[in-house]
Coordinates of C-alpha atoms in Angstrom, one line a residue:
M1 CA -0.2 0.0 0.0
D2 CA 1.3 3.6 -1.0
Q3 CA 3.0 4.8 2.4
Q4 CA 2.4 8.0 1.4
N5 CA -0.5 8.7 3.9
C6 CA 2.1 7.5 6.8
D7 CA 4.1 11.2 6.6
N8 CA 2.8 12.9 9.1
A9 CA 3.3 12.4 12.5
L10 CA 0.6 13.9 14.9
Y11 CA 1.1 16.8 16.7
C12 CA 1.2 16.3 21.0
P13 CA 3.5 19.5 22.9
F14 CA 2.3 17.4 25.6
E15 CA 5.5 15.2 27.8
Q16 CA 6.1 11.9 28.2
A17 CA 4.8 10.4 31.8
L18 CA 4.8 6.9 33.6
N19 CA 3.8 5.6 36.5
P20 CA 6.3 3.5 38.3
S21 CA 4.0 0.6 39.4
V22 CA 3.1 -0.3 36.2
E23 CA 4.7 -4.1 36.5
L24 CA 2.7 -4.6 39.2
V25 CA -0.6 -3.2 38.5
Q26 CA -0.3 -5.5 34.3
S27 CA 0.9 -8.4 36.3
R28 CA -2.4 -8.1 38.6
S29 CA -4.7 -7.4 36.3
L30 CA -4.0 -9.6 33.7
D31 CA -4.6 -12.5 36.6
W32 CA -7.7 -10.5 37.1
C33 CA -9.5 -10.9 34.1
S34 CA -8.3 -14.6 34.2
R35 CA -10.3 -14.7 37.9
K36 CA -13.2 -14.0 35.8
H37 CA -12.8 -15.9 33.1
I38 CA -13.7 -12.9 31.0
V39 CA -10.1 -14.6 28.3
S40 CA -9.0 -17.4 28.2
E41 CA -6.0 -18.7 28.6
E42 CA -5.4 -19.1 25.2
R43 CA -6.4 -15.5 24.7
R44 CA -4.1 -14.1 27.4
S45 CA -0.8 -14.0 25.8
H46 CA -2.9 -12.1 23.4
L47 CA -4.3 -9.8 26.1
A48 CA -0.7 -9.0 27.9
K49 CA 0.6 -8.4 24.4
S50 CA -1.8 -5.4 24.3
K51 CA -0.6 -3.8 27.4
I52 CA -3.2 -2.3 28.9
A53 CA -2.0 -1.4 32.1
W54 CA 0.6 0.9 30.0
L55 CA -2.3 2.7 28.8
T56 CA -4.0 3.5 32.4
A57 CA -0.2 4.4 33.1
R58 CA 0.6 7.0 31.3
A59 CA -2.8 8.7 31.8
F60 CA -2.5 9.1 35.4
P61 CA 1.2 9.0 36.1
Q62 CA 1.1 9.8 39.6
A63 CA -1.6 7.8 40.2
N64 CA -1.8 5.4 44.1
I65 CA -1.4 2.2 43.2
K66 CA -4.8 1.3 44.6
G67 CA -6.8 3.4 42.3
L68 CA -4.1 2.6 39.6
Q69 CA -5.4 -1.2 39.6
L70 CA -9.2 0.2 39.7
A71 CA -8.7 2.6 36.7
S72 CA -6.7 -0.5 34.9
D73 CA -9.4 -3.4 36.3
W74 CA -11.4 -1.3 34.4
T75 CA -9.8 -0.8 31.0
H76 CA -9.1 -4.0 30.5
L77 CA -12.6 -4.7 31.0
F78 CA -13.1 -1.7 28.3
C79 CA -11.2 -3.4 25.9
L80 CA -12.8 -6.9 26.2
L81 CA -16.2 -5.6 26.2
D82 CA -15.8 -3.2 23.1
D83 CA -14.4 -6.5 21.4
R84 CA -17.4 -8.7 22.7
T85 CA -20.2 -6.0 21.5
D86 CA -18.7 -6.3 18.1
R87 CA -18.8 -9.8 18.4
L88 CA -22.5 -9.9 18.5
T89 CA -24.3 -8.2 15.4
C90 CA -28.1 -8.6 16.2
P91 CA -29.0 -5.5 17.4
V92 CA -31.5 -6.9 20.2
S93 CA -28.6 -9.4 21.8
L94 CA -26.6 -7.0 21.7
G95 CA -29.5 -4.1 22.9
A96 CA -30.8 -6.6 26.1
F97 CA -27.8 -7.9 27.4
L98 CA -25.8 -4.5 27.4
N99 CA -29.0 -2.7 29.3
D100 CA -28.6 -6.7 31.9
M101 CA -24.8 -5.0 32.4
L102 CA -25.7 -1.1 32.1
T103 CA -28.6 -2.5 35.2
V104 CA -26.0 -4.6 36.8
F105 CA -24.4 -1.9 37.3
R106 CA -26.8 0.6 38.9
T107 CA -28.5 -2.3 41.4
G108 CA -24.8 -3.6 42.2
V109 CA -27.2 -7.0 41.9
L110 CA -27.2 -9.8 39.5
F111 CA -30.9 -11.6 38.0
G112 CA -31.3 -13.2 35.1
D113 CA -27.7 -14.6 32.7
M114 CA -26.3 -12.1 34.4
L115 CA -25.7 -14.7 36.6
T116 CA -23.7 -16.6 35.0
D117 CA -22.2 -14.1 32.7
P118 CA -17.9 -13.7 33.7
F119 CA -18.9 -10.1 32.4
A120 CA -21.3 -9.2 34.9
H121 CA -19.3 -10.8 37.1
A122 CA -16.1 -8.4 36.8
L123 CA -17.8 -5.6 36.5
L124 CA -19.7 -6.7 39.6
D125 CA -16.6 -6.8 41.8
L126 CA -15.4 -4.0 39.7
R127 CA -19.2 -1.6 41.2
S128 CA -18.0 -2.5 45.1
R129 CA -14.8 -1.9 45.1
M130 CA -15.1 1.6 43.6
L131 CA -18.2 2.0 46.3
Q132 CA -15.3 1.5 48.2
L133 CA -12.9 3.8 47.6
S134 CA -15.5 6.8 46.3
S135 CA -19.5 7.2 46.9
A136 CA -23.1 6.3 46.1
A137 CA -23.4 9.3 43.9
W138 CA -19.6 9.2 41.7
L139 CA -21.1 6.0 41.2
E140 CA -24.5 7.2 40.1
S141 CA -22.2 9.4 37.7
F142 CA -19.9 6.6 36.1
A143 CA -23.2 4.3 35.8
N144 CA -24.6 7.4 33.4
E145 CA -21.1 7.6 31.2
L146 CA -21.6 4.1 30.8
R147 CA -25.2 4.3 29.7
Q148 CA -23.8 6.4 26.7
L149 CA -21.0 4.5 26.3
F150 CA -23.9 1.2 25.5
I151 CA -25.9 3.7 23.6
G152 CA -22.4 4.2 21.2
Y153 CA -22.6 0.2 20.7
S154 CA -26.2 -0.8 20.1
W155 CA -26.1 2.7 17.6
E156 CA -22.5 2.1 15.8
T157 CA -24.4 -2.5 15.4
I158 CA -27.9 -0.9 13.9
N159 CA -25.2 0.9 11.5
D160 CA -23.5 -2.3 10.8
T161 CA -26.7 -4.8 10.7
M162 CA -28.3 -1.4 8.1
G163 CA -25.1 -0.6 6.0
I164 CA -25.1 3.0 7.2
V165 CA -22.0 5.4 7.1
P166 CA -23.1 7.5 9.2
D167 CA -22.5 10.9 7.9
L168 CA -18.8 13.2 9.8
G169 CA -21.8 15.2 12.0
T170 CA -23.2 12.1 13.6
Y171 CA -19.3 10.6 13.8
L172 CA -18.2 12.9 15.7
N173 CA -21.0 13.6 17.5
M174 CA -21.2 9.4 18.2
R175 CA -17.2 8.9 18.4
A176 CA -17.1 11.1 21.5
R177 CA -18.6 8.4 23.6
T178 CA -17.9 4.6 21.6
I179 CA -14.0 6.0 22.9
G180 CA -15.3 5.2 26.7
L181 CA -12.9 8.3 28.2
Y182 CA -16.1 9.9 30.5
P183 CA -16.0 6.5 32.3
Q184 CA -12.2 7.4 32.8
F185 CA -11.9 10.7 33.5
L186 CA -14.2 10.4 37.1
L187 CA -11.8 8.0 37.6
A188 CA -9.6 10.7 38.6
A189 CA -11.7 11.5 41.4
I190 CA -10.2 7.5 42.8
T191 CA -6.3 7.9 41.1
D192 CA -5.5 10.9 42.2
D193 CA -7.9 11.7 44.6
I194 CA -8.6 15.0 42.8
E195 CA -11.9 16.2 44.3
L196 CA -14.6 18.2 41.8
P197 CA -18.0 19.3 42.3
A198 CA -21.0 19.5 39.8
E199 CA -20.3 23.0 38.9
V200 CA -16.9 22.7 37.6
L201 CA -17.6 20.1 36.4
H202 CA -19.9 20.8 34.3
D203 CA -17.9 24.6 33.7
P204 CA -18.8 25.0 29.8
I205 CA -14.2 24.9 29.2
V206 CA -13.8 21.9 31.6
R207 CA -16.7 20.4 29.6
S208 CA -14.8 21.0 26.5
L209 CA -11.9 20.4 27.3
M210 CA -12.6 17.1 28.2
T211 CA -14.9 17.7 24.7
A212 CA -11.1 17.7 23.3
T213 CA -9.7 15.1 24.8
S214 CA -12.0 12.4 23.8
N215 CA -11.5 13.8 19.8
C216 CA -7.8 13.6 20.3
V217 CA -7.6 9.9 21.7
A218 CA -10.7 9.1 18.9
W219 CA -9.3 10.5 16.4
A220 CA -4.9 9.2 16.2
N221 CA -7.3 5.8 18.2
D222 CA -9.0 6.0 14.0
L223 CA -5.7 6.6 12.9
C224 CA -3.7 4.2 14.3
T225 CA -5.4 1.3 13.0
Y226 CA -7.7 2.7 9.9
E227 CA -5.6 0.6 6.7
K228 CA -6.7 -2.7 9.1
E229 CA -10.9 -1.6 9.6
I230 CA -11.3 -0.5 6.1
A231 CA -10.3 -3.3 4.2
E232 CA -12.5 -4.7 6.8
G233 CA -15.3 -3.4 5.8
E234 CA -15.5 -1.2 8.6
N235 CA -17.9 1.9 8.9
H236 CA -16.8 3.4 12.8
N237 CA -13.2 5.2 11.3
L238 CA -13.0 8.6 10.8
V239 CA -11.4 8.0 8.0
A240 CA -13.4 5.6 5.8
V241 CA -16.6 8.2 6.8
M242 CA -13.9 11.6 5.4
M243 CA -13.6 8.7 2.2
K244 CA -17.0 8.6 1.9
H245 CA -19.4 11.2 2.3
E246 CA -16.1 14.2 1.0
S247 CA -15.4 11.8 -1.8
M248 CA -11.5 11.5 -0.8
S249 CA -8.9 9.4 -1.5
M250 CA -7.6 6.8 1.2
A251 CA -4.0 9.2 1.9
D252 CA -5.9 12.5 2.0
A253 CA -8.7 11.0 4.1
A254 CA -6.1 10.4 6.0
N255 CA -3.9 13.4 5.8
H256 CA -7.1 15.1 6.6
V257 CA -8.0 13.2 9.7
V258 CA -4.0 14.5 11.2
A259 CA -5.4 18.7 9.9
M260 CA -7.9 18.1 12.8
H261 CA -6.5 16.3 15.1
D262 CA -3.4 19.1 15.8
A263 CA -5.6 21.7 14.9
E264 CA -7.9 19.9 18.3
I265 CA -4.2 20.0 19.8
R266 CA -4.2 23.5 19.5
R267 CA -7.8 23.8 20.6
F268 CA -7.0 22.2 23.6
L269 CA -4.2 25.2 24.6
E270 CA -6.3 27.3 23.8
L271 CA -9.2 26.7 26.1
E272 CA -7.0 26.3 28.0
S273 CA -5.8 29.4 28.7
E274 CA -9.4 30.2 29.3
L275 CA -10.0 27.7 32.7
P276 CA -12.1 30.4 35.0
I277 CA -10.8 30.1 38.0
F278 CA -12.3 28.5 41.3
A279 CA -11.9 29.3 44.8
G280 CA -10.8 26.3 46.6
H281 CA -10.6 23.9 43.2
D282 CA -7.8 25.2 40.9
R283 CA -5.3 22.7 42.7
D284 CA -7.5 20.0 41.7
L285 CA -8.4 21.1 38.6
T286 CA -5.2 21.6 36.8
R287 CA -3.9 18.4 38.5
F288 CA -7.3 17.0 36.2
V289 CA -5.7 18.5 33.0
G290 CA -3.0 17.3 34.1
I291 CA -5.0 14.2 33.2
L292 CA -6.3 15.0 30.6
R293 CA -2.8 16.2 29.0
S294 CA -1.8 12.6 29.6
W295 CA -4.1 10.4 28.5
I296 CA -3.7 12.8 25.3
R297 CA -0.1 12.0 25.3
G298 CA 0.0 8.1 27.0
H299 CA -2.7 6.5 24.8
L300 CA 0.3 8.5 21.2
D301 CA 2.9 6.3 23.8
W302 CA 0.7 4.0 23.8
A303 CA 0.0 3.5 20.7
Q304 CA 3.5 2.9 19.4
E305 CA 4.5 0.9 22.3
T306 CA 1.7 -1.4 22.0
G307 CA 0.9 -4.6 20.7
R308 CA -2.2 -4.4 19.5
Y309 CA -0.8 -0.8 17.6
R310 CA 3.1 -0.4 16.1
P311 CA 5.1 2.2 13.8
G312 CA 4.8 2.2 10.5
L313 CA 7.5 3.8 9.2
E314 CA 10.5 5.3 12.2
V315 CA 9.2 8.2 13.3
S316 CA 11.9 11.8 12.7
P317 CA 12.6 13.5 17.0
Q318 CA 10.9 15.9 17.3
Q319 CA 11.4 18.6 19.9
A320 CA 9.3 18.5 23.1
S321 CA 7.3 20.6 22.8
E322 CA 6.4 18.8 18.9
S323 CA 7.1 15.6 19.9
G324 CA 4.5 12.7 18.1
L325 CA 4.2 10.0 16.6
W326 CA 2.7 8.5 13.5
A327 CA 1.4 4.6 14.4
R328 CA -0.1 1.7 11.7
A329 CA -2.5 -1.2 13.0
A330 CA -1.0 -4.5 13.9
S331 CA -3.4 -7.8 13.6
W332 CA -5.0 -8.4 17.1

């Protein structure tokens, strides 16, 4: 394949960081997945190569180990759940499964098919641990974000069933859900003891920073995977959407998405400079924005080092203020 679509590095002015507990957390998360029977022994080696704990440790570099372990276990479950939903091609069956999973999380009670579903048991374990480290109100906020994530999964499955390539506006809106970062943002309260009241988290600029972070990670993820996904007929990728609705070649569409990503980084920086002052919460807000930065940079670093993605080209050294990468898909 023509490699001109790999000639651009993604702009990312944020520093690299890695939580020093990553090796221990990775080992414990893999053991947790095995104990909960959400990964088979045959697939465990593939899961290990994806180095999901490295993503979490890069996103939460200052996290306490108990919080980081919880975040890593959740991220492992999220990735495995994402794979499972891809295999549930009937919208009705998927909707029923996701609705039951959400009910388990909201109520803390197993019922029906959930009594024997390993994913439900794993989610219930996470719920119990989250509640120990947070509050009922926080748990409800997390459940609300799960609902948005599950709506996104159902939307994708309906599109696949009907052969729909979503328009750009709809895709961008829904991709912000399916990338799964909004639940991760809430985990900052547990990983880093960040306490921000609703009026801060719902402030328009703070919310826009979260949206920009989600966009940057989602669009970079799409750039990592577009060749593989388009070859498999997957329509839920920003490059595929641009090709379909803007009549672009694959290379031109990929370069356009790179430009979108870099513009969103600059938008993040502008928003950050406009943050209002919140008396008594400025320190925690600064730390929270630091986690948003770490998510953007950490995902790029993880994409380069993981077993799920590998670099398509050597990346020339860049100044720290403009370091970035280009990654291409590897087989899962």
